[in-house]
mmCIF file of C-alpha atoms and ligand atoms in Angstrom:
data_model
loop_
_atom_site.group_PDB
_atom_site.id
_atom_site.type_symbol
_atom_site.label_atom_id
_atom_site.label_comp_id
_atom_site.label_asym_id
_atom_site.label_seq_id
_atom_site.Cartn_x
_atom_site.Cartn_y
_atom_site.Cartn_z
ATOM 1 C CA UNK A 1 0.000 0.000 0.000
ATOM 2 C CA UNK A 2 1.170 3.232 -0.530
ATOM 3 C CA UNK A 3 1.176 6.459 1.825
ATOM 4 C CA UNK A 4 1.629 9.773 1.358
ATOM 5 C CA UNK A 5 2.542 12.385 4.303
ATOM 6 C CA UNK A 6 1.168 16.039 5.291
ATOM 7 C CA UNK A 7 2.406 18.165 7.555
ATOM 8 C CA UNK A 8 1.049 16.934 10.730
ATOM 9 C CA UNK A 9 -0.641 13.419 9.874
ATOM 10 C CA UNK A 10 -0.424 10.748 8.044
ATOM 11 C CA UNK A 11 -2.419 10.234 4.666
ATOM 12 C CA UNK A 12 -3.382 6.545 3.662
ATOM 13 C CA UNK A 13 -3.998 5.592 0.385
ATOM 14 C CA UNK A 14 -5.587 2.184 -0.439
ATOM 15 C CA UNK A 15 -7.790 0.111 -2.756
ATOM 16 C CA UNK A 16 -10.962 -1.659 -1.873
ATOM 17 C CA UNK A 17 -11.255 -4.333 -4.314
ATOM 18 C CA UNK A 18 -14.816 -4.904 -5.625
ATOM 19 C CA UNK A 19 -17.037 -6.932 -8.273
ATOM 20 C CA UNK A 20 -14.578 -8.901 -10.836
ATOM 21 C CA UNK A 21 -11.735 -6.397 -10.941
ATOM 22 C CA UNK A 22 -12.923 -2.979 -9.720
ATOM 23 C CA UNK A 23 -11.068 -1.016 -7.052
ATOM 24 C CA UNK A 24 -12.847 2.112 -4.880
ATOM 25 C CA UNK A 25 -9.974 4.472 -3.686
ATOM 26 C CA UNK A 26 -9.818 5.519 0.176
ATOM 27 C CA UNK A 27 -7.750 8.446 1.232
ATOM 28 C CA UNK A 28 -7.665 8.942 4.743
ATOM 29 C CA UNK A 29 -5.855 11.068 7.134
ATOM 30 C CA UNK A 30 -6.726 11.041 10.820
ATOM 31 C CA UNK A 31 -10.040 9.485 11.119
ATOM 32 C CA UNK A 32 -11.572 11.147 8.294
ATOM 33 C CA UNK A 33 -11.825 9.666 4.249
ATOM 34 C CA UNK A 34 -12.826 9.948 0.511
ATOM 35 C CA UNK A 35 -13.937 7.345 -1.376
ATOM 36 C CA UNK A 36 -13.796 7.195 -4.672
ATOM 37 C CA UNK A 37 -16.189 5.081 -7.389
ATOM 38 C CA UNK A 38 -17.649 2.873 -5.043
ATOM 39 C CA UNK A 39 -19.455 0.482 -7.419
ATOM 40 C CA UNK A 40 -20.949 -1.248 -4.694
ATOM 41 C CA UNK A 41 -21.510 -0.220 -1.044
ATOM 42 C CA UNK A 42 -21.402 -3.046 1.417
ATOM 43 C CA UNK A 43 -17.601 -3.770 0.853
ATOM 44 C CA UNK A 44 -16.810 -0.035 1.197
ATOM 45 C CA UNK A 45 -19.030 -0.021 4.074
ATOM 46 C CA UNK A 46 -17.395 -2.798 6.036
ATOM 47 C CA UNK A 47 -13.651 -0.973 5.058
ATOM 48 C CA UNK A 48 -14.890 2.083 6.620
ATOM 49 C CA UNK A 49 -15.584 0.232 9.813
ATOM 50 C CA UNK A 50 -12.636 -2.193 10.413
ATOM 51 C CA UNK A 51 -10.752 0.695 9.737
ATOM 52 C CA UNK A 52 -12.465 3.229 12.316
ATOM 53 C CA UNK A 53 -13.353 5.697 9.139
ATOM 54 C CA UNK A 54 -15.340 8.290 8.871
ATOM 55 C CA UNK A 55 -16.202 9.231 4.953
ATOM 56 C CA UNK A 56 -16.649 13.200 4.518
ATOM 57 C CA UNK A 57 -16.837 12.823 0.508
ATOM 58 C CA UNK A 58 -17.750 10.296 -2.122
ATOM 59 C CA UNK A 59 -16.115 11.108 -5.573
ATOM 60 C CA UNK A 60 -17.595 9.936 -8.936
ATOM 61 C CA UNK A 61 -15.582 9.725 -11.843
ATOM 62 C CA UNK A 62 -18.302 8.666 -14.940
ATOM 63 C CA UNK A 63 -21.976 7.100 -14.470
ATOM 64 C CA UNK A 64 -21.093 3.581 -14.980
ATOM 65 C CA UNK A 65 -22.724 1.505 -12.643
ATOM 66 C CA UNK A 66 -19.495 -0.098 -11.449
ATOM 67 C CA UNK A 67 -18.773 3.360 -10.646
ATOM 68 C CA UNK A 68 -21.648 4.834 -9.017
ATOM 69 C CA UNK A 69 -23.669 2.053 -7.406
ATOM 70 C CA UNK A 70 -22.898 2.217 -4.096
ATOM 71 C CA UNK A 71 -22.782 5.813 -3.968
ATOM 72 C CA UNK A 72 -26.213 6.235 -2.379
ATOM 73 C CA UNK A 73 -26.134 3.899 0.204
ATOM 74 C CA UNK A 74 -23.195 5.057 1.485
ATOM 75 C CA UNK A 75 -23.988 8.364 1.405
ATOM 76 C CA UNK A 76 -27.272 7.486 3.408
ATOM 77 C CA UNK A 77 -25.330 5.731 5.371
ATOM 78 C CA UNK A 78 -22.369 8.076 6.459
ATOM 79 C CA UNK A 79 -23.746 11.582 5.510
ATOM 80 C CA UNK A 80 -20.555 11.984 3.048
ATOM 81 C CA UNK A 81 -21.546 14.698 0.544
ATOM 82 C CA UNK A 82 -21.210 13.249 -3.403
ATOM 83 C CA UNK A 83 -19.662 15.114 -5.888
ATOM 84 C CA UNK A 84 -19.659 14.062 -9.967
ATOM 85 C CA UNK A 85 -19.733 15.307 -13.048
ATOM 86 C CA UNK A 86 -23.259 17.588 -14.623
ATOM 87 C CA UNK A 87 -24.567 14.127 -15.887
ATOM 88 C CA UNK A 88 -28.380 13.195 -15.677
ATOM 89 C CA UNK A 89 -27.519 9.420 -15.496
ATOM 90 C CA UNK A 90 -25.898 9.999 -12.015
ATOM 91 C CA UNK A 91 -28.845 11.148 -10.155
ATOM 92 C CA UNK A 92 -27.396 10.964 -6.705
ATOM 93 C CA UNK A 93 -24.759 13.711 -7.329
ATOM 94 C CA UNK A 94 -25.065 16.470 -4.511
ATOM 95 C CA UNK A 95 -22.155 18.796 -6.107
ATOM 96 C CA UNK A 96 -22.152 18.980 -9.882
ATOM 97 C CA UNK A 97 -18.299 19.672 -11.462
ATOM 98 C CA UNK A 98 -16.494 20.314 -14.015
ATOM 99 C CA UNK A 99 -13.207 20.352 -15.504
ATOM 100 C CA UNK A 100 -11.299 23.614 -13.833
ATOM 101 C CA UNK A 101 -13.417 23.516 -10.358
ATOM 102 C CA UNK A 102 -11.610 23.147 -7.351
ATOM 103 C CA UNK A 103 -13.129 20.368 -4.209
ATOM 104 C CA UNK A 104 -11.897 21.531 -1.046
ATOM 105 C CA UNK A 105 -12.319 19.486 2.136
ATOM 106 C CA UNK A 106 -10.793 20.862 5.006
ATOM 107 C CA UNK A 107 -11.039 17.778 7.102
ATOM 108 C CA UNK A 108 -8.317 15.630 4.831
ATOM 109 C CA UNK A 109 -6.829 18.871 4.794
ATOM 110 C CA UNK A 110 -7.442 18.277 0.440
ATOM 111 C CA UNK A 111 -7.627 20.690 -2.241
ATOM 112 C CA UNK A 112 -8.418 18.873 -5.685
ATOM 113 C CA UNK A 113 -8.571 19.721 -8.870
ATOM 114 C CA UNK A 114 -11.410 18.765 -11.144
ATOM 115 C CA UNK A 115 -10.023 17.413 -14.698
ATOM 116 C CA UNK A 116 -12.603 16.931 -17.737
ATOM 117 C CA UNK A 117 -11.609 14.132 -19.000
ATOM 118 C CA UNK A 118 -14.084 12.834 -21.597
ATOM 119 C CA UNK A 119 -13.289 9.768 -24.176
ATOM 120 C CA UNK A 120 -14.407 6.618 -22.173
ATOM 121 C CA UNK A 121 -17.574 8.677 -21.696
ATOM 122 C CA UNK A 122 -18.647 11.725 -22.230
ATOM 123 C CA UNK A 123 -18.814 13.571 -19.212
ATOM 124 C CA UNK A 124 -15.728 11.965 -17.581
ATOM 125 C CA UNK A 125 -13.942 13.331 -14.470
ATOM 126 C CA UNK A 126 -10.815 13.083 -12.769
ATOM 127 C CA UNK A 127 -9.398 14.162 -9.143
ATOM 128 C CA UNK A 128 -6.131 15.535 -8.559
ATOM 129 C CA UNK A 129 -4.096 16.964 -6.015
ATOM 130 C CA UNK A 130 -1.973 16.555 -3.439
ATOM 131 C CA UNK A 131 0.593 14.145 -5.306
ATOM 132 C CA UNK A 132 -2.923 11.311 -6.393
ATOM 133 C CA UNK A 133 -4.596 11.435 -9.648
ATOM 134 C CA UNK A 134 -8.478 9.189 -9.124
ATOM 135 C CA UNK A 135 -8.736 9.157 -13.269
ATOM 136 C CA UNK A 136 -11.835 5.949 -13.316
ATOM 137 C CA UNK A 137 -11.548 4.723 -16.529
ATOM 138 C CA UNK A 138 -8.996 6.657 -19.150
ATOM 139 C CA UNK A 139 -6.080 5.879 -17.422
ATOM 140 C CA UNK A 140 -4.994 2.458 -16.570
ATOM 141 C CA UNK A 141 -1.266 1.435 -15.773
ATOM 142 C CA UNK A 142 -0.065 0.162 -18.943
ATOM 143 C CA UNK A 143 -3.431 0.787 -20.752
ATOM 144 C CA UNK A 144 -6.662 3.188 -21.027
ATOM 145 C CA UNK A 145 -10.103 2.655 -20.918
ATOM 146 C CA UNK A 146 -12.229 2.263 -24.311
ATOM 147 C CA UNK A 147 -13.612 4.425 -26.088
ATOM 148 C CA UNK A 148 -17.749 4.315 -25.440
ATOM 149 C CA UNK A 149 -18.439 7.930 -26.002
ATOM 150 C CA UNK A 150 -16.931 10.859 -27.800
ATOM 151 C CA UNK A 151 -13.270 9.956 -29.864
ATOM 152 C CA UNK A 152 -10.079 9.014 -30.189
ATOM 153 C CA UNK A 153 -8.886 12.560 -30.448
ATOM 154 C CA UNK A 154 -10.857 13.079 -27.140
ATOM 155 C CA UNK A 155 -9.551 10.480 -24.787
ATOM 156 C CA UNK A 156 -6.132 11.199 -26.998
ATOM 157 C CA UNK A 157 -6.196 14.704 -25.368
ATOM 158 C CA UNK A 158 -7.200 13.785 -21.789
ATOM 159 C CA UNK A 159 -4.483 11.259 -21.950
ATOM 160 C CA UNK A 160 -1.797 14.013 -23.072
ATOM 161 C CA UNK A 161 -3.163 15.995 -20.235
ATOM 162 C CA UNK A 162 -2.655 13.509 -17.535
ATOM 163 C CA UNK A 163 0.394 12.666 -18.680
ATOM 164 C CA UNK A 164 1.639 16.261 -18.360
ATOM 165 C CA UNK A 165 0.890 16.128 -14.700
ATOM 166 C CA UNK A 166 4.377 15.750 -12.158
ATOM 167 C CA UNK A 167 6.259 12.461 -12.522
ATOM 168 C CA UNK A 168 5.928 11.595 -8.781
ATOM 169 C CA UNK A 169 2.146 11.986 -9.062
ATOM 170 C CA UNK A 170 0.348 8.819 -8.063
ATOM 171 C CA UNK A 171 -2.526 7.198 -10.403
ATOM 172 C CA UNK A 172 -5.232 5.269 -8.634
ATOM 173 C CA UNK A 173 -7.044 3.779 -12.093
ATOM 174 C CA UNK A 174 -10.689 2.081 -11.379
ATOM 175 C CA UNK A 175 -9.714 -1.295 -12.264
ATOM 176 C CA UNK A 176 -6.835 -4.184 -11.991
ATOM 177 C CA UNK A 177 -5.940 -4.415 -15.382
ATOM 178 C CA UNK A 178 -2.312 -4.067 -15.445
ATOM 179 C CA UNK A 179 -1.427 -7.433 -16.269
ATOM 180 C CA UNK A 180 -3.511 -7.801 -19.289
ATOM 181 C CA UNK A 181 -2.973 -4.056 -20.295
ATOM 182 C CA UNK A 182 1.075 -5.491 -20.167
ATOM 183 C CA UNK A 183 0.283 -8.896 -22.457
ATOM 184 C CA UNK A 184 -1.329 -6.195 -25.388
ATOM 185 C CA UNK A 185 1.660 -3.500 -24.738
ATOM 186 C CA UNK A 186 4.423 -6.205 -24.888
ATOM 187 C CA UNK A 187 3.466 -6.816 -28.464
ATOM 188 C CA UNK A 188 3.688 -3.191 -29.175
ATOM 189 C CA UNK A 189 7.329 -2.757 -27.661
ATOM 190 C CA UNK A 190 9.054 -5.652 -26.955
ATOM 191 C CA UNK A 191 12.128 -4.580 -25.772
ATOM 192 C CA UNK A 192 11.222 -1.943 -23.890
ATOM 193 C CA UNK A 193 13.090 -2.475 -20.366
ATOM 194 C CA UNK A 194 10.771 -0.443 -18.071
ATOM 195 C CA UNK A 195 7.493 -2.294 -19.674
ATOM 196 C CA UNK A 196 9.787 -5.823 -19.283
ATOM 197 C CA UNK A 197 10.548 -4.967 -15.652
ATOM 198 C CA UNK A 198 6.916 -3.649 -15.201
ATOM 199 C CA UNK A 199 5.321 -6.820 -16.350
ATOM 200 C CA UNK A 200 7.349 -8.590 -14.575
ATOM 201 C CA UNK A 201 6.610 -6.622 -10.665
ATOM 202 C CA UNK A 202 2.777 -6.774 -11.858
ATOM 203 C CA UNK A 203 2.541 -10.245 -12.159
ATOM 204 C CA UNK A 204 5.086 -11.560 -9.004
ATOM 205 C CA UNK A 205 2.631 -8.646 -7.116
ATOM 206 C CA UNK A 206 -1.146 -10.248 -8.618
ATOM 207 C CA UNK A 207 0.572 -13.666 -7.569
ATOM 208 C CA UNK A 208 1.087 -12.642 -3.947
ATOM 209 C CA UNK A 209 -2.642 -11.191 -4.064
ATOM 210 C CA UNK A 210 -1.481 -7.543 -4.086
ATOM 211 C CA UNK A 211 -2.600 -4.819 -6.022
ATOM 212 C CA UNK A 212 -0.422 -3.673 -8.763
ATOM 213 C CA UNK A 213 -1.509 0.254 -8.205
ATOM 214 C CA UNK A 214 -0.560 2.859 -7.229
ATOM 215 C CA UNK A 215 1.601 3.569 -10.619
ATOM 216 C CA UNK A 216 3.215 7.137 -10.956
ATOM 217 C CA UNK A 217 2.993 9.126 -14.176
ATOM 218 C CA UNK A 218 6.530 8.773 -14.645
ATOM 219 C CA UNK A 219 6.282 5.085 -15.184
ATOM 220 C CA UNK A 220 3.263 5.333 -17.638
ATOM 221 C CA UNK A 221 5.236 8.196 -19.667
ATOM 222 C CA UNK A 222 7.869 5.164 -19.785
ATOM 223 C CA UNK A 223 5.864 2.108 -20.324
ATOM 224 C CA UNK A 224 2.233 3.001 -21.381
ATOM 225 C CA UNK A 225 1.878 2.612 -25.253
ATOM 226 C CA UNK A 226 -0.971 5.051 -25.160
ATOM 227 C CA UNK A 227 0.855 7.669 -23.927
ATOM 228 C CA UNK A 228 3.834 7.038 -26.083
ATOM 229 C CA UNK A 229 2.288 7.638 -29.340
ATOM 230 C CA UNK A 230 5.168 9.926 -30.331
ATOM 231 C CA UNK A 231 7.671 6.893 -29.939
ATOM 232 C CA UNK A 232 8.853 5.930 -33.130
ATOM 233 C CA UNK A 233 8.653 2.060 -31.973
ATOM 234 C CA UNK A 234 5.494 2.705 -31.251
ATOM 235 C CA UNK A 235 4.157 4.352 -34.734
ATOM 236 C CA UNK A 236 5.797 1.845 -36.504
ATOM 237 C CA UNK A 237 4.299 -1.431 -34.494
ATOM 238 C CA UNK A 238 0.681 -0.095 -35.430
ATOM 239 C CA UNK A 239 2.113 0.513 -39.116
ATOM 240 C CA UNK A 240 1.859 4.307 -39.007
ATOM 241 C CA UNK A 241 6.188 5.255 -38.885
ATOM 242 C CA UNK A 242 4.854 8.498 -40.236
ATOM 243 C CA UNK A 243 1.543 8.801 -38.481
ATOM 244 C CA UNK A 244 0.751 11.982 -36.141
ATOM 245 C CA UNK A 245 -0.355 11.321 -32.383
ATOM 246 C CA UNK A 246 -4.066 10.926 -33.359
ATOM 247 C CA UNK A 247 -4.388 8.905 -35.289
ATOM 248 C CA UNK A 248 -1.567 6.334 -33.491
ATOM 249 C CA UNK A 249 -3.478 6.637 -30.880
ATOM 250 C CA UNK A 250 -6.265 5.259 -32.673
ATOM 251 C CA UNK A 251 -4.429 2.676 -34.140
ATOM 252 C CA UNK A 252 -3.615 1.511 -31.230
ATOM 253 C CA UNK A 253 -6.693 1.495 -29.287
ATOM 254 C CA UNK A 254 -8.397 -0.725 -32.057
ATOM 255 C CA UNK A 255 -5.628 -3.092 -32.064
ATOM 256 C CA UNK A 256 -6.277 -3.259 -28.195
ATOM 257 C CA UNK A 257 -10.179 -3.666 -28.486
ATOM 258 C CA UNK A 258 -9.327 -6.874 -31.118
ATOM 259 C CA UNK A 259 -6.638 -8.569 -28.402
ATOM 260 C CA UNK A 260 -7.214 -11.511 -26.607
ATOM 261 C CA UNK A 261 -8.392 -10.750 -23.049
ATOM 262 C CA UNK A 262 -7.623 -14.183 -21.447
ATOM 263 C CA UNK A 263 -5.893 -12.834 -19.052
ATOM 264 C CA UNK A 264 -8.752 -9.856 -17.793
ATOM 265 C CA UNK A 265 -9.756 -11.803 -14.855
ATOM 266 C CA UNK A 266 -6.911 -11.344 -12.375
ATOM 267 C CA UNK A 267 -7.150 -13.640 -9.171
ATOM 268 C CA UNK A 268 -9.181 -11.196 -6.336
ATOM 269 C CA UNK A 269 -6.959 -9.722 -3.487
ATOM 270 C CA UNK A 270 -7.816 -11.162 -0.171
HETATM 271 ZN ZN1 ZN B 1 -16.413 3.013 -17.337
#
């Protein structure tokens, strides 16, 4: 698990893991939380109690239901305010946002920034600050989420976006895909050394029943073929050694949609 430190107390960062391969993000500091996607609330529910949490805020990302489910029985449940994006098929938003707003919460002692992000869907959010990036479904490590709504160019752009962020910044993704996003981007650079190495910690990590996230943006600048589009290894494994970014990235995406996904259904963490 990962941890990150403010002045006077400490921040915890961790994944619930949920339905087949869905993970709702708590940050806590002091007795206090934010939960993030909860596709279901029972799990998140229990979580909160073992660990003696109290959840202030309840952030949505898209209106997936593996997203939203559990949103308003936890919020019943806790009092946590929800915040998501202007989207009529999340009806129990409390605080509509978009892209540019800020989300302060003085109790996790949090200031975030709200990121459109659409591609996967339309209306698509992200959270950042602090050092953590919550970015649901259009960043994965080693992958992105598909396309649904909107275009390529779209989820091109909020990918070039996040991946402008700081190096050190930590990206909690919705979902344990890394070792199926790593089978697909294996084929697109093979002898890439970070990806090699990467592959290699995700799967001796999903062995031992960890979770292979947190990544950093620094490692999916290095070893995420969707945010390497520029990479001349890249253009040239999707046939497009003269191609711009775009269209690359679109390449790439449909050669991802066609791959075998044997390997989506990653054994649950305990
Ligand atoms: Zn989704």
């Amino acid at each position: 698990m990962s941890s990150t430190r403010s002045s006077s107390n400490r921040r915890r960062l961790f994944p619930v893991p949920i339905l087949a391969d869905n993970y709702v993000w708590l940050w806590a500091r002091g007795g206090h939380c934010l939960i993030v996607d909860p596709g279901e609330a029972a799990p998140v529910l229990a979580r909160l109690d073992a660990e003696g949490l109290e959840a202030v805020a309840i952030l949505l990302t898209h209106h997936h239901a593996d997203h939203i489910a559990g949103a308003e029985d936890i919020r019943k449940a806790t009092g946590a305010a929800v915040y998501g994006p202007r989207d009529p098929r999340i009806a129990c938003v409390q605080h509509e946002v978009t892209g540019g707003d800020r989300i302060r919460l003085p109790a996790l002692e949090l200031d975030l920034e709200v990121l459109a992000l659409p591609g996967h869907t339309r209306t698509h959010v992200g959270y950042f600050g602090s050092g953590v990036l919550f970015c649901g479904d259009t960043l994965f490590s080693l992958g992105c989420g598909r396309i649904f709504e909107g275009s390529a160019e779209a989820l091109h752009a909020s990918l070039e976006r996040l991946a402008k962020l700081p190096g050190e910044t930590l990206v909690c993704p919705a979902h344990e895909y890394t070792l199926a996003n790593a089978a697909f981007a294996l084929t697109i650079e093979p002898d890439n050394p970070g990806l090699r190495s990467r592959a290699a910690e995700a799967e001796r990590l999903r062995e031992a029943g960890l979770p292979t996230l947190p990544s950093t943006i620094a490692r999916e600048r290095q070893t995420n073929p969707f945010l390497r589009c520029r990479e001349p290894a890249v253009k040239r494994a999707v046939g497009l050694a003269d191609g711009d970014p775009v269209a690359v990235f679109a390449a790439l995406r449909a050669a991802k949609d066609r791959f075998p996904s044997a390997l989506r259904s990653p054994p649950r963490m305990p």
